[in-house]
Coordinates of C-alpha atoms in Angstrom, one line a residue:
X300 CA -77.8 -25.0 71.4
X301 CA -76.2 -26.5 68.3
X302 CA -77.7 -29.8 69.0
X303 CA -81.1 -28.2 69.6
X304 CA -80.8 -26.3 66.2
X305 CA -80.2 -29.8 64.6
X306 CA -83.2 -31.3 66.2
X307 CA -85.5 -28.4 65.2
X308 CA -84.9 -28.7 61.3
X309 CA -86.8 -25.7 60.0
X310 CA -85.3 -23.4 62.8
X311 CA -81.9 -24.9 62.4
X312 CA -81.7 -24.6 58.7
X313 CA -82.5 -20.9 58.8
X314 CA -80.2 -20.0 61.8
X315 CA -77.2 -22.5 61.2
X316 CA -75.7 -20.8 58.1
X317 CA -75.6 -17.5 59.9
X318 CA -73.6 -18.6 62.8
X319 CA -70.0 -17.2 62.2
X320 CA -68.2 -18.4 65.3
X321 CA -68.4 -20.4 68.4
X322 CA -66.8 -19.4 71.9
X323 CA -66.2 -21.9 74.6
X324 CA -64.9 -20.7 77.9
X325 CA -63.7 -23.6 80.2
X326 CA -66.2 -26.2 78.8
X327 CA -66.8 -29.2 80.9
X328 CA -67.5 -32.3 79.1
X329 CA -70.2 -34.6 80.7
X330 CA -67.9 -37.3 81.6
X331 CA -65.6 -34.9 83.4
X332 CA -68.4 -33.6 85.7
X333 CA -67.9 -36.1 88.7
X334 CA -64.2 -35.6 89.0
X335 CA -64.4 -31.8 88.1
X336 CA -67.1 -31.2 90.5
X337 CA -65.5 -33.1 93.3
X338 CA -62.1 -31.3 92.7
X339 CA -63.8 -28.0 92.9
X340 CA -65.5 -28.7 96.3
X341 CA -62.5 -30.1 97.8
X342 CA -60.0 -28.0 96.3
X343 CA -57.6 -30.7 95.3
X344 CA -57.4 -34.0 93.4
X345 CA -56.7 -37.5 94.7
X346 CA -57.7 -37.0 98.4
X347 CA -60.1 -39.3 100.1
X348 CA -62.8 -36.5 100.3
X349 CA -62.4 -35.9 96.5
X350 CA -62.6 -39.5 95.6
X351 CA -65.6 -40.0 97.9
X352 CA -67.6 -37.0 96.4
X353 CA -66.7 -38.3 93.0
X354 CA -68.1 -41.8 93.9
X355 CA -71.2 -40.2 95.1
X356 CA -71.7 -38.2 92.1
X357 CA -71.3 -41.4 89.8
X358 CA -73.8 -43.2 92.0
X359 CA -76.2 -40.3 91.6
X360 CA -75.8 -40.1 87.9
X361 CA -76.3 -43.9 87.7
X362 CA -79.5 -43.8 89.6
X363 CA -81.0 -40.8 87.7
X364 CA -79.9 -42.3 84.2
X365 CA -82.9 -40.9 82.5
X366 CA -81.8 -37.4 83.3
X367 CA -78.1 -38.1 82.4
X368 CA -78.8 -39.6 79.1
X369 CA -79.6 -36.2 77.5
X370 CA -76.2 -34.8 78.9
X371 CA -74.4 -37.8 77.4
X372 CA -76.1 -37.1 74.0
X373 CA -74.8 -33.5 74.2
X374 CA -71.3 -34.7 74.9
X375 CA -71.4 -37.1 72.0
X376 CA -72.7 -34.4 69.7
X377 CA -69.8 -32.0 71.0
X378 CA -67.2 -34.6 70.2
X379 CA -68.7 -35.6 66.8
X380 CA -70.7 -32.8 65.5
X381 CA -70.5 -31.8 61.8
X382 CA -70.8 -27.9 61.9
X383 CA -68.1 -26.3 60.2
X384 CA -67.9 -23.2 62.2
X385 CA -64.7 -21.5 63.4
X386 CA -64.3 -21.8 67.4
X387 CA -62.2 -20.1 70.1
X388 CA -61.6 -22.2 73.1
X389 CA -60.5 -20.3 76.2
X390 CA -59.2 -22.4 79.2
X391 CA -56.7 -22.7 82.0
X392 CA -53.8 -25.0 82.8
X393 CA -54.8 -24.9 86.6
X394 CA -58.6 -25.4 86.3
X395 CA -59.8 -27.8 88.9
X396 CA -63.2 -28.3 87.1
X397 CA -62.1 -29.1 83.6
X398 CA -58.7 -30.5 82.6
X399 CA -57.0 -29.0 79.6
X400 CA -56.3 -32.5 78.2
X401 CA -60.0 -33.1 78.1
X402 CA -60.7 -29.9 76.1
X403 CA -57.8 -30.6 73.8
X404 CA -59.2 -34.2 72.9
X405 CA -62.3 -32.3 71.5
X406 CA -60.2 -29.6 69.6
X407 CA -58.2 -32.2 68.0
X408 CA -61.2 -34.2 66.7
X409 CA -62.5 -30.9 65.5
X410 CA -59.3 -30.1 63.8
X411 CA -59.1 -33.5 62.3
X412 CA -62.3 -32.7 60.5
X413 CA -61.0 -29.6 59.2
X414 CA -62.6 -27.0 61.6
X415 CA -60.8 -23.8 62.2
X416 CA -60.0 -23.9 65.9
X417 CA -58.2 -21.4 68.1
X418 CA -57.2 -22.1 71.6
X419 CA -55.9 -19.8 74.4
X420 CA -54.7 -21.3 77.5
X421 CA -54.4 -19.0 80.5
X422 CA -51.7 -19.7 83.0
X423 CA -53.0 -20.1 86.7
X424 CA -56.6 -19.0 86.2
X425 CA -59.4 -20.7 88.0
X426 CA -62.3 -22.2 86.2
X427 CA -64.3 -19.6 84.2
X428 CA -62.4 -16.8 85.9
X429 CA -60.0 -15.8 82.9
X430 CA -61.7 -12.4 82.4
X431 CA -61.3 -11.5 86.1
X432 CA -57.6 -12.4 86.2
X433 CA -56.5 -11.5 82.7
X434 CA -58.9 -8.9 81.5
X435 CA -56.8 -7.5 78.6
X436 CA -55.7 -10.9 77.3
X437 CA -59.1 -12.3 77.4
X438 CA -60.7 -9.3 75.7
X439 CA -58.1 -9.2 73.2
X440 CA -58.6 -12.9 72.3
X441 CA -62.4 -12.6 71.9
X442 CA -62.0 -9.2 70.0
X443 CA -59.5 -10.5 67.6
X444 CA -61.6 -13.7 67.0
X445 CA -64.7 -11.6 66.3
X446 CA -62.6 -9.2 64.0
X447 CA -61.3 -12.1 62.1
X448 CA -64.7 -13.8 61.5
X449 CA -66.0 -10.4 60.4
X450 CA -63.1 -10.1 57.9
X451 CA -63.7 -13.7 56.5
X452 CA -67.5 -12.8 56.2
X453 CA -66.8 -9.6 54.1
X454 CA -64.2 -11.2 52.0
X455 CA -66.5 -14.2 51.0
X456 CA -70.1 -14.8 50.6
X457 CA -69.7 -18.6 50.8
X458 CA -68.9 -20.7 53.8
X459 CA -65.1 -20.5 54.7
X460 CA -62.6 -22.8 56.2
X461 CA -59.5 -21.5 57.9
X462 CA -56.4 -23.5 57.0
X463 CA -55.5 -24.9 60.6
X464 CA -52.4 -26.9 59.4
X465 CA -50.1 -24.0 59.6
X466 CA -50.2 -22.5 63.2
X467 CA -48.3 -19.6 64.9
X468 CA -47.5 -19.8 68.6
X469 CA -47.7 -16.8 70.9
X470 CA -46.6 -16.8 74.5
X471 CA -46.5 -14.3 77.2
X472 CA -46.6 -14.7 81.1
X473 CA -50.3 -15.1 81.3
X474 CA -51.3 -17.4 78.4
X475 CA -50.4 -19.6 75.4
X476 CA -52.2 -19.3 72.2
X477 CA -52.1 -21.8 69.2
X478 CA -54.0 -20.2 66.5
X479 CA -54.4 -20.4 62.7
X480 CA -51.7 -18.5 61.0
X481 CA -54.2 -16.1 59.6
X482 CA -55.2 -14.8 62.9
X483 CA -53.5 -11.7 64.4
X484 CA -51.0 -12.5 67.1
X485 CA -52.4 -12.1 70.6
X486 CA -50.5 -9.8 72.9

């Protein structure tokens, strides 16, 4: 959507300044699709079946390069965008489809550009099933993110940046959260 807004200049110019936050739940980067999809089909990593399916997906993507080029552009945009919009990233340490290190790679790039990023890592939750397995923690993370963005909006009329250099660390049995110090602690 963000890339589309940039491509539609007049539409993007009117909508982009009104976006107050982005929420990503277990995002899969384009380059992680072959391995992630094959792991989710087989249920494990490194087996002959998983590697075979991954090779087939790579072959398919190579054959249909014209289709995959758009997804490669979106991936590049995700890594290199210049929107300065606070974001919340929800993911799991045991996700078979997307690896936490791949998500953290993007998060670190955004933080290096000064973007306010909050990450919540759920322990033992399958791909995009964090709400199902940890409804209170998941709902709380999103609610607090929304509340913080609303507070920021009310406290200033211009664009805002949250200082991400000072972080707090909260942990319970279900998730770990690294968030800007201005955010309330998650339960």
